[in-house]
Tab-separated table of C-alpha atoms and ligand atoms in Angstrom:
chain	number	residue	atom	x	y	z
A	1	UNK	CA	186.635	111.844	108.039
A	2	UNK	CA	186.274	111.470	112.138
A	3	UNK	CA	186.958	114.938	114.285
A	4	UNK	CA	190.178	112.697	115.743
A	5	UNK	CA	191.316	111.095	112.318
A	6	UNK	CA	192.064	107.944	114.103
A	7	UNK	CA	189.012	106.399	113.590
A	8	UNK	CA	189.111	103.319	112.651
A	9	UNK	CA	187.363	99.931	110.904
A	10	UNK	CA	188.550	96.634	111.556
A	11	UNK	CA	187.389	94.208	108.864
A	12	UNK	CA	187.904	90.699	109.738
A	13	UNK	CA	186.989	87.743	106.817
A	14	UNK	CA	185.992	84.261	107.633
A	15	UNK	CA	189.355	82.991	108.187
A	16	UNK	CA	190.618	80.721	111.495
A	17	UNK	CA	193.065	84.080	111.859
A	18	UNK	CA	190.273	85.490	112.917
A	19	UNK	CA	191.372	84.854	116.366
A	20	UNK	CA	194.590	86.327	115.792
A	21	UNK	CA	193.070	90.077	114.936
A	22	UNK	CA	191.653	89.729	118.977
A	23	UNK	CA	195.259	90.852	119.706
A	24	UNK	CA	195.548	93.123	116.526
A	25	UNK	CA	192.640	95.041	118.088
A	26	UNK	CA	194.146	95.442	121.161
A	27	UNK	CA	197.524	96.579	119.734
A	28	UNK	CA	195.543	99.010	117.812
A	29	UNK	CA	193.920	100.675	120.716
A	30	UNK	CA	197.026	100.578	122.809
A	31	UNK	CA	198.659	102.789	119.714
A	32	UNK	CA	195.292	105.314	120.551
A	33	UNK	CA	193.142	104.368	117.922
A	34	UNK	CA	189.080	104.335	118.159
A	35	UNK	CA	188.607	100.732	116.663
A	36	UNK	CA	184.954	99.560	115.309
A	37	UNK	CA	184.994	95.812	114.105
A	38	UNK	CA	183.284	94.957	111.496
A	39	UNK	CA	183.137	90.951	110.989
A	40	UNK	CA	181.518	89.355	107.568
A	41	UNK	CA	178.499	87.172	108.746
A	42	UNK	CA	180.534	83.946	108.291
A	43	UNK	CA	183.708	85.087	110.073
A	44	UNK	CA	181.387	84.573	113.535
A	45	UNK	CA	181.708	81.219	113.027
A	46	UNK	CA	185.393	81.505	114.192
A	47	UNK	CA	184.893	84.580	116.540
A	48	UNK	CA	181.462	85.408	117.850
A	49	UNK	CA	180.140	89.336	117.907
A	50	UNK	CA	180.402	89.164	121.910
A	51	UNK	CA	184.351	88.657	121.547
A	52	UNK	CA	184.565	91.486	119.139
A	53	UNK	CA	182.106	93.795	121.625
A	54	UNK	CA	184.020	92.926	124.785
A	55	UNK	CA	187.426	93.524	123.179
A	56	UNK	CA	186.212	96.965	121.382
A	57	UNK	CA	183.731	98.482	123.753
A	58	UNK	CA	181.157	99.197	120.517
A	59	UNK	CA	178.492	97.730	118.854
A	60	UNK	CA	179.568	94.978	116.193
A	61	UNK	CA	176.944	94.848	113.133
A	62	UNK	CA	177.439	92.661	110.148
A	63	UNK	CA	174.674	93.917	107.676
A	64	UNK	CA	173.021	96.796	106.405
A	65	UNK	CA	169.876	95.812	107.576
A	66	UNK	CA	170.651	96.312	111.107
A	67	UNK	CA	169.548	100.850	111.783
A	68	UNK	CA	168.232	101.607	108.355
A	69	UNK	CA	166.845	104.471	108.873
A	70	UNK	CA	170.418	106.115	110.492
A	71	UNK	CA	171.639	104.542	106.407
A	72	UNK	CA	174.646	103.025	109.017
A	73	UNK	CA	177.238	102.036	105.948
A	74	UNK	CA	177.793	105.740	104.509
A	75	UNK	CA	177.167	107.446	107.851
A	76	UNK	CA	179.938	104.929	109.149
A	77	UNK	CA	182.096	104.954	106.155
A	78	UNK	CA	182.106	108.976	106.132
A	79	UNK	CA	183.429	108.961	109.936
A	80	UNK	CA	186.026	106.446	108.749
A	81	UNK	CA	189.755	107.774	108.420
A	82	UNK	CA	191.351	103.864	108.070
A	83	UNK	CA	190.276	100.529	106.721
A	84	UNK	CA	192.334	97.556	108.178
A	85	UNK	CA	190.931	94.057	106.875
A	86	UNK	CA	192.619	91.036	108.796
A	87	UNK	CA	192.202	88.141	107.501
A	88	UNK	CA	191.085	89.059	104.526
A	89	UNK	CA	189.856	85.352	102.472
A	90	UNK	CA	190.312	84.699	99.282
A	91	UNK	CA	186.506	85.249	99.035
A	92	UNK	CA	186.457	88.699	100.908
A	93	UNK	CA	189.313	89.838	98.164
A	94	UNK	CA	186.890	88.822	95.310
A	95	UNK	CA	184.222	90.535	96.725
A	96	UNK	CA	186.288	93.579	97.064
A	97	UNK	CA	187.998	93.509	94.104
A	98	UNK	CA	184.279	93.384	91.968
A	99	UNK	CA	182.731	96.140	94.051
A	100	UNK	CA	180.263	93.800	95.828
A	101	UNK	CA	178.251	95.178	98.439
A	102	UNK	CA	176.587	92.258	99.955
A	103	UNK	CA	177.225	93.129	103.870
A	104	UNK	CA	178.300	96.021	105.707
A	105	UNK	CA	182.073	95.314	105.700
A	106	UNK	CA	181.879	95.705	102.051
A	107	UNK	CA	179.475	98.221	101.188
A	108	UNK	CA	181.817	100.551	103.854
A	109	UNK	CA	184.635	99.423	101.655
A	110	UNK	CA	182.830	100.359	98.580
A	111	UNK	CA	181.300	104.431	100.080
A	112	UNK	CA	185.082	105.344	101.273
A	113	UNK	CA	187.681	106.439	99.579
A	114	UNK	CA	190.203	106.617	102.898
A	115	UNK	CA	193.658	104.274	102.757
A	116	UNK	CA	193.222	100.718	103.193
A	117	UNK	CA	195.414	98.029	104.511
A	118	UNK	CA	194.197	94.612	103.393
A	119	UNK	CA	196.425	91.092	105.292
A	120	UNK	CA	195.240	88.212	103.100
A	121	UNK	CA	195.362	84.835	105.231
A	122	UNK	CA	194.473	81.817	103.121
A	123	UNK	CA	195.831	78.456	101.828
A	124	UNK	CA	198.726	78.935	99.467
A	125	UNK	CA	196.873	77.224	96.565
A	126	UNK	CA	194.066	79.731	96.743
A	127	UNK	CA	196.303	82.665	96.958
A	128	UNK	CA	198.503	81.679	93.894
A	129	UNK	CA	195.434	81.020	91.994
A	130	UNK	CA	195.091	83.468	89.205
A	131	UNK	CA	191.916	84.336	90.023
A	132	UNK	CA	193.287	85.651	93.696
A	133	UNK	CA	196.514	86.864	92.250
A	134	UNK	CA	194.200	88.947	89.464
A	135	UNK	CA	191.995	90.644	92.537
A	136	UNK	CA	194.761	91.163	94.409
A	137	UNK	CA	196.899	93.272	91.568
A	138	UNK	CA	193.333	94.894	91.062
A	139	UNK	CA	193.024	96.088	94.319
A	140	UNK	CA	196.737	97.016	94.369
A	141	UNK	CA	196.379	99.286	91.289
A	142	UNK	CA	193.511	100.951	92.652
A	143	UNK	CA	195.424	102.129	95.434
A	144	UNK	CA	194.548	99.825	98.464
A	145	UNK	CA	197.663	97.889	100.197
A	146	UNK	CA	197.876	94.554	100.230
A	147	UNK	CA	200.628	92.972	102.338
A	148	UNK	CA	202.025	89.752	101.494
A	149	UNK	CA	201.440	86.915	103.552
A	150	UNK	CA	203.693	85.074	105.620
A	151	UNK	CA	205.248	81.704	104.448
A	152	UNK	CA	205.317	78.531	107.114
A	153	UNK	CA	203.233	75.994	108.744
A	154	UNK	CA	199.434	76.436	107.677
A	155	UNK	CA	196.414	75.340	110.147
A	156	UNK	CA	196.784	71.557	108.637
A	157	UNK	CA	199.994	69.925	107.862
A	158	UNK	CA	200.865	71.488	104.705
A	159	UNK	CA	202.757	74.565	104.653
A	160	UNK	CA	203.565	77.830	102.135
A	161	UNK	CA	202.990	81.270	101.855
A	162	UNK	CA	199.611	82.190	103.133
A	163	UNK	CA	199.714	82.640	106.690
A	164	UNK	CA	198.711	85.754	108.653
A	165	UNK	CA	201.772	87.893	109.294
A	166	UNK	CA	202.928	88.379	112.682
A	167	UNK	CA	200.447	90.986	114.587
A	168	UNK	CA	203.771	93.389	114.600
A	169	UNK	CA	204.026	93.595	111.198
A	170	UNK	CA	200.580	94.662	110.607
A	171	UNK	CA	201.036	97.048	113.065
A	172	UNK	CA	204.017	98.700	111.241
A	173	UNK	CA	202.563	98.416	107.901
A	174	UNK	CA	199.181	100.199	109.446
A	175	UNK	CA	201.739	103.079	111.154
A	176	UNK	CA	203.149	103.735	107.895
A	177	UNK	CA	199.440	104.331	105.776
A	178	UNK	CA	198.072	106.019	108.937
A	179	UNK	CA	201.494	108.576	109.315
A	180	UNK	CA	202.224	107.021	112.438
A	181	UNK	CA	205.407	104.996	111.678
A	182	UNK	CA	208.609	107.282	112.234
A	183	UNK	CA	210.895	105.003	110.688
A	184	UNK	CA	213.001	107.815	108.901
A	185	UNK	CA	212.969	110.186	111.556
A	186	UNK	CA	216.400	111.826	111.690
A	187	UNK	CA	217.167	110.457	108.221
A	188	UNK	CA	217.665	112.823	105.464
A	189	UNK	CA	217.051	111.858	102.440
A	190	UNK	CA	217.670	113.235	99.100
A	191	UNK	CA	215.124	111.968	96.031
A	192	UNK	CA	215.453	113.124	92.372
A	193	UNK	CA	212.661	113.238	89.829
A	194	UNK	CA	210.991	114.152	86.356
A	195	UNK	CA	213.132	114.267	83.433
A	196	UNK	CA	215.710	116.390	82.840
A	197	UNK	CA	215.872	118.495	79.686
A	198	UNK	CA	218.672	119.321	77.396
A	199	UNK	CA	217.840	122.491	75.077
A	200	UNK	CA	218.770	122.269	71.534
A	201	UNK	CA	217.704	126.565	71.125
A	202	UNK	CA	215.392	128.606	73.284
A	203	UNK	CA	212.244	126.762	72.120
A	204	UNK	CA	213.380	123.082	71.813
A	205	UNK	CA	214.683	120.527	74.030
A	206	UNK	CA	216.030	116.914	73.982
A	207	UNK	CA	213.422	115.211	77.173
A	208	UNK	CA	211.727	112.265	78.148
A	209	UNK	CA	208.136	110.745	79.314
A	210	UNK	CA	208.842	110.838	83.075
A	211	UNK	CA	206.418	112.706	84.819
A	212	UNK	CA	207.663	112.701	88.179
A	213	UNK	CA	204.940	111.088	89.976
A	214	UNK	CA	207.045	108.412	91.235
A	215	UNK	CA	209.079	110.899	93.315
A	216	UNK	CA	206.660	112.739	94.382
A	217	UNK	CA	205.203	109.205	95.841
A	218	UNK	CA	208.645	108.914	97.514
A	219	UNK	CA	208.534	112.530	98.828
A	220	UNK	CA	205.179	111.911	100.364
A	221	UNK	CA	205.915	108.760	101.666
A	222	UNK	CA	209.650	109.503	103.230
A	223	UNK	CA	207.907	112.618	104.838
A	224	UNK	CA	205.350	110.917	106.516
A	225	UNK	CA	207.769	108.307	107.670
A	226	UNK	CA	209.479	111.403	109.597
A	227	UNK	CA	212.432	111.607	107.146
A	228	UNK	CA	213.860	115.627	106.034
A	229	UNK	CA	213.374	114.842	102.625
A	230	UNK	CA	215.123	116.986	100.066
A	231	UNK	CA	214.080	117.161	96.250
A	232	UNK	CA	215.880	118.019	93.236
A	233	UNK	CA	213.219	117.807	90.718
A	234	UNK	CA	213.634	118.365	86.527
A	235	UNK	CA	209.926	119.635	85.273
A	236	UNK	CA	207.373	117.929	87.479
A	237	UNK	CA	204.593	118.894	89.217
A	238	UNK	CA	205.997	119.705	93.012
A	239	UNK	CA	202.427	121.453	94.100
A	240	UNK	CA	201.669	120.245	98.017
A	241	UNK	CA	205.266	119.119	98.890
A	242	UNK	CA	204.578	120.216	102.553
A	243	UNK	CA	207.718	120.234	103.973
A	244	UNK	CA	209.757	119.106	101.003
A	245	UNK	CA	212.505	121.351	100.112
A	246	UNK	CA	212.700	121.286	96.693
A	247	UNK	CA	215.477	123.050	94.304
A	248	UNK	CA	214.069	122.492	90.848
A	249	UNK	CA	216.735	121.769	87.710
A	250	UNK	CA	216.850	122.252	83.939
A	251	UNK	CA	219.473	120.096	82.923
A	252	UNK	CA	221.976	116.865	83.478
A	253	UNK	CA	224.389	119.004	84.469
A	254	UNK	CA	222.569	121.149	87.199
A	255	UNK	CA	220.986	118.063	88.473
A	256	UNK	CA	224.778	116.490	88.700
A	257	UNK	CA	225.747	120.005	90.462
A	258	UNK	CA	222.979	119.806	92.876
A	259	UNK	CA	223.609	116.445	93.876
A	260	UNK	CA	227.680	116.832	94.322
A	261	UNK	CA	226.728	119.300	97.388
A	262	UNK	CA	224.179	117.447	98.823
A	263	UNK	CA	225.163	114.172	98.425
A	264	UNK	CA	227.482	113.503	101.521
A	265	UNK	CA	224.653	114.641	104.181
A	266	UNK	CA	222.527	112.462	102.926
A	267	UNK	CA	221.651	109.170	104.276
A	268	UNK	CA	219.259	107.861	101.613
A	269	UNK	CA	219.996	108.698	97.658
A	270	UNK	CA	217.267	108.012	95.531
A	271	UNK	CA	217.749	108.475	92.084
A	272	UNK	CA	214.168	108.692	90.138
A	273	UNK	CA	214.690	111.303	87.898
A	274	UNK	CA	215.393	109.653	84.010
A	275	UNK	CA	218.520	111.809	83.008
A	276	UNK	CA	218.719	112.565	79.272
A	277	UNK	CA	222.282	110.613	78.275
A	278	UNK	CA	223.027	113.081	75.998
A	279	UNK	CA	222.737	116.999	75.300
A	280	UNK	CA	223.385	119.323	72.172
A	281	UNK	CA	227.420	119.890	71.800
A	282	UNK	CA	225.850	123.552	71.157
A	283	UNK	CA	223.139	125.398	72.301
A	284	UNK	CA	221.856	127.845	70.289
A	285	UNK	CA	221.228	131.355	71.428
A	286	UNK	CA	218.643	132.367	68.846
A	287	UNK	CA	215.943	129.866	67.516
A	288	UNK	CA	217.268	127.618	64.641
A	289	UNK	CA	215.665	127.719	61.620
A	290	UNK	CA	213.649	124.623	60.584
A	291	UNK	CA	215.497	124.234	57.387
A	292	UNK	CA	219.090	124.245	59.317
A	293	UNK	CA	217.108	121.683	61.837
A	294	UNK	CA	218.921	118.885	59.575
A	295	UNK	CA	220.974	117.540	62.627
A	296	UNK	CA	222.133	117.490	66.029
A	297	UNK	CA	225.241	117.104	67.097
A	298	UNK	CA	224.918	115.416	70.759
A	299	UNK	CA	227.781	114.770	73.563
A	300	UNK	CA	227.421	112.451	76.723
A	301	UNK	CA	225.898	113.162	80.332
A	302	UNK	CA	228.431	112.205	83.074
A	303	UNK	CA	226.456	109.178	84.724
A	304	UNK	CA	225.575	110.752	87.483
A	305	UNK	CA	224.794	107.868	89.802
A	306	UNK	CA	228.028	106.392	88.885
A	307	UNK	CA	229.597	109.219	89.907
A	308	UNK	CA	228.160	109.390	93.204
A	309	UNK	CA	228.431	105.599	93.623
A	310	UNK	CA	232.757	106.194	93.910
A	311	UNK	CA	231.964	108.672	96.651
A	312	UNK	CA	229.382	106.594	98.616
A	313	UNK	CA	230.242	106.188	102.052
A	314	UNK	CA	227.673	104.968	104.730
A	315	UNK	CA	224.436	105.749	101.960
A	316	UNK	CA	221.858	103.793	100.622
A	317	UNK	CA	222.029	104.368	97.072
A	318	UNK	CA	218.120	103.323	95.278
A	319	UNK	CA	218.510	103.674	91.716
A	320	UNK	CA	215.627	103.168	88.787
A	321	UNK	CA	215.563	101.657	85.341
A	322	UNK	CA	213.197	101.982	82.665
A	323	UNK	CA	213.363	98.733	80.100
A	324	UNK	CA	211.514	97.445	77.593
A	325	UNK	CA	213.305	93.873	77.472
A	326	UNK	CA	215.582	91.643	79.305
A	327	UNK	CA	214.618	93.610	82.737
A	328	UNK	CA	216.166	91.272	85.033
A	329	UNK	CA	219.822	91.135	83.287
A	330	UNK	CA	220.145	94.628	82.227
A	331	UNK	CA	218.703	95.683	85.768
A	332	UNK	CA	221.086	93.730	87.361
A	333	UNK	CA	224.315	94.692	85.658
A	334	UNK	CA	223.627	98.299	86.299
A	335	UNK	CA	223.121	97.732	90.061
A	336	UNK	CA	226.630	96.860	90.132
A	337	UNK	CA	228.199	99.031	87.657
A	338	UNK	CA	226.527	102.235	89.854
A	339	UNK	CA	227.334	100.849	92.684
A	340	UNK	CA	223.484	100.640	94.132
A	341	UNK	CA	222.335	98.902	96.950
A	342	UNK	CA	218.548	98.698	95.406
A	343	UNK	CA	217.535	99.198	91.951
A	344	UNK	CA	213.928	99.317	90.733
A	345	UNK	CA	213.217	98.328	86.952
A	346	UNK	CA	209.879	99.389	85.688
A	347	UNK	CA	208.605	97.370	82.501
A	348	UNK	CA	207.757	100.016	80.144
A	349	UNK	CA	207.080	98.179	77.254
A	350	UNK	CA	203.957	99.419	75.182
A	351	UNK	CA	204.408	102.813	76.755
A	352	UNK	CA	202.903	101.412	80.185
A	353	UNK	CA	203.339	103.168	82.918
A	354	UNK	CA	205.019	106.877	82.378
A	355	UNK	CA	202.354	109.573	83.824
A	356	UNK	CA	199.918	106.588	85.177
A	357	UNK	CA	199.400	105.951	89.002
A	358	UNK	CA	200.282	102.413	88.858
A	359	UNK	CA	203.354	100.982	88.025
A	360	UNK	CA	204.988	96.955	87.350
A	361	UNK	CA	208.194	95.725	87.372
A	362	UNK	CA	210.428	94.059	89.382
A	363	UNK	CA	212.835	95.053	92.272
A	364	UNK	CA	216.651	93.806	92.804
A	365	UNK	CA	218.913	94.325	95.730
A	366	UNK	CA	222.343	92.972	96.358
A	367	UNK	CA	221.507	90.575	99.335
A	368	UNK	CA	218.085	89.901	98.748
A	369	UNK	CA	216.588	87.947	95.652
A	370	UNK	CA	214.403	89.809	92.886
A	371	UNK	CA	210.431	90.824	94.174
A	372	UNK	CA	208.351	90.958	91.177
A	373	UNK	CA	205.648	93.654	91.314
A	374	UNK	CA	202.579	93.150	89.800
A	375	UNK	CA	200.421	96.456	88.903
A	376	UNK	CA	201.476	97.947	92.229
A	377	UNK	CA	200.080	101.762	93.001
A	378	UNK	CA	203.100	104.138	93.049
A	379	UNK	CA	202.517	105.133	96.109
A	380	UNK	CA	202.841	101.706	97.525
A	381	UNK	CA	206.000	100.997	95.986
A	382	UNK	CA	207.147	104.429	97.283
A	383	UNK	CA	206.518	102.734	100.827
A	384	UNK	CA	207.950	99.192	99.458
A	385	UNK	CA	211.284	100.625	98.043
A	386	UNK	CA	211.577	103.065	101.747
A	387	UNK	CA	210.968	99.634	103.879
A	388	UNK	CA	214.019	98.267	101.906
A	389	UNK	CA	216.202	101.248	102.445
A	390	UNK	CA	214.953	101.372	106.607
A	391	UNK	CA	216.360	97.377	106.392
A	392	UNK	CA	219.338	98.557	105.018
A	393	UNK	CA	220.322	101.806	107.153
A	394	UNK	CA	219.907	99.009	110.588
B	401	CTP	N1	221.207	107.915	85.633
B	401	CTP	C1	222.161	108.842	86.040
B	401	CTP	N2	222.846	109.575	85.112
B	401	CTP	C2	222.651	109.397	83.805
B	401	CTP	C3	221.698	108.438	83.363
B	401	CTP	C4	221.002	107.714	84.311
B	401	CTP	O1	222.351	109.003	87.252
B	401	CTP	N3	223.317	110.121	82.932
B	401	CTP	C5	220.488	107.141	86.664
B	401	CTP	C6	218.985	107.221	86.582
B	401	CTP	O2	218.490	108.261	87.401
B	401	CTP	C7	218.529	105.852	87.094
B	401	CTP	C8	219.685	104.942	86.710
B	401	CTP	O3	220.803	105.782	86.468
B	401	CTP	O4	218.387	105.829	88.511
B	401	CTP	C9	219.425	104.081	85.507
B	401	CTP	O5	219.045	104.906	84.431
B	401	CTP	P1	218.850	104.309	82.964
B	401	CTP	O6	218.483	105.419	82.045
B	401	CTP	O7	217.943	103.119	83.038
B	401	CTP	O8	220.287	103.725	82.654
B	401	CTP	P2	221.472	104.238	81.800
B	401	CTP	O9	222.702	104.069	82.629
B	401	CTP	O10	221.211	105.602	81.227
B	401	CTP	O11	221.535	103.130	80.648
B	401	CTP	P3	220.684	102.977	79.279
B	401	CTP	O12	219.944	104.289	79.053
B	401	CTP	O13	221.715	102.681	78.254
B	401	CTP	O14	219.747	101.819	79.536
């Protein structure tokens, strides 16, 4: 990492947008970052290294061969706080996707482990092709965002989703993996998470998988975005918070309690935690024997989001499923029935997904139609779901 932590690579593919990162590059240095482009070889066909030198005021080098002995692509990559690759080809997300390492862009790519920010540009047939769509839900697992390009008028006379996004939008999605985008600030919002438990006796419990990663994604993400970001979380990990406030629950019912008195100052509900439906009529005092372990006698959780959803004034309500079949449908009815403005549905069939870093599934809003996710990290859908909720707050 650089002394300033605003140091930055550009990566720029062998794509005709090419000419449309020139103004990228100067967006990014008007924002105070320290940019060093780094074309592939073949992208100089559509911008030469002297355009990339004048605009930058550095060096531009394409390969490793260029200052062995100074071993440029770890000394560069280690003084490296941000990737940005625009365009990135179809070709360039191959080669990144299979660890290649065959010129400098990549090989920095491969020696950092910093946040990346990849803007495909390409012709919609080569960015639907499975072989792209494969690399790109690769990349997107491993952690490295991927926007989605824009749909429209390509460079011939077709047209389709595979255009370079406007140079604002890259600049906002860049703000909001470098900590720069302030989106939330002055929003408070108030994010639930783990699982809650329901004890049966002193030792045992009625639970579930969730382990809470998910919200502390959203946590993360809200705070960087400038949001106060308040977390009521049932047995998760909530080590490194920063400036999270966090009350920590046992129970439906304390989680429902929490969220009564904080629920009208909020101006973002997110509802992550999985709430047991159910708890023991009776909870014993002592432990129960194992032979009088025959049966328990369970009565209903209030719905808690359902409950909120008859009080909701001016809040963006994000709710979350977990379903193992008909995701869309089921999804979909319980948007309305709680009264949510955005619901994501994971797909957790074959136990996918609980306690790993990646998540699929799809997500639904009222006004907008469904996005299907594809092996997304959860910290990019943590940024995904908050861009919704920033669209609908105005
Ligand atoms: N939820 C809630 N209170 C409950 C149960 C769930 O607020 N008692 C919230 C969850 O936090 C989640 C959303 O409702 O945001 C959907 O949870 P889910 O368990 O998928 O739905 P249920 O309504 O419990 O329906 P079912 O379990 O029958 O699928």
């Amino acid at each position: 990492m650089s002394s300033t932590t605003r140091e930055v690579v550009l990566g720029i593919g062998a794509g005709i947008a090419a000419y449309k990162s020139c103004d990228v590059l100067r967006r990014l240095q008007e924002r105070g970052y320290c940019v060093t482009v780094v074309p592939t070889p073949s992208s100089l066909n559509f911008v030469g290294s002297a355009t990339w030198e004048a605009l930058s005021g550095r060096p531009v080098k394409t390969q490793v061969w260029q200052n062995v002995d100074e071993v440029p692509h770890i000394s560069m990559a280690d003084n490296t706080d941000f990737f940005l690759i625009a365009p990135a080809t179809a070709d360039l997300i191959a080669r990144i996707a299979h660890g290649r390492a065959d010129d400098l862009l990549s090989a920095l790519i491969l020696a950092s482990d910093v946040p990346k920010l990849i803007v495909p540009a390409m012709h919609p047939k080569m960015w639907n092709n499975a072989a792209t769509v494969d690399n790109v839900a690769t990349l997107r697992a491993r952690g490295f965002i991927v926007m989605e390009p824009d749909t429209g008028r390509l460079t011939g006379s077709d047209s389709g989703q595979g255009r370079f996004p406007e140079t604002s939008a890259i600049i906002e999605s860049f703000d909001a993996i470098t900590g720069n985008l302030q989106d939330l600030k002055g929003k408070r919002l108030l994010i639930t998470g783990g699982g809650t438990r329901e004890p049966i006796d002193p030792v045992r419990f009625i639970g579930n998988s969730s382990s809470g990663k998910q919200a502390r994604a959203l946590a993360l993400a809200a705070l960087r975005r400038g949001a106060t970001v308040h977390l009521i979380a049932a047995h998760m990990d909530t080590s490194g918070l920063g400036d999270v406030s966090i009350t920590p629950v046992q129970t439906a019912l304390e989680m429902g309690d929490v969220l009564n008195k904080e629920f009208a100052a909020c101006d973002v509900l997110i509802m992550c935690a999985a709430v047991a439906d159910a708890r023991p009529v009776q909870q014993s005092t002592g432990k129960i024997k194992k032979s009088n372990l025959t049966s328990i006698q369970l009565q209903e959780n209030p719905d808690l989001l359902a409950g909120l959803g008859t009080l909701k004034k001016d809040q963006i309500m994000i709710g979350f499923a977990a379903e193992t079949s008909d995701l869309v449908e089921s999804a979909r009815s319980k948007l309305l029935a709680k009264g949510l403005d955005i619901i994501y549905v994971n797909d957790v069939s074959n136990g996918a997904i609980f306690g790993k870093d990646s998540t699929q599934g799809m997500i639904l809003t009222r006004t907008h139609s469904d996005i299907a996710l594809k092996e997304v990290s959860k910290d990019a859908l943590a940024n995904i779901l908050l861009d919704h909720a920033v669209r609908q707050l105005g």
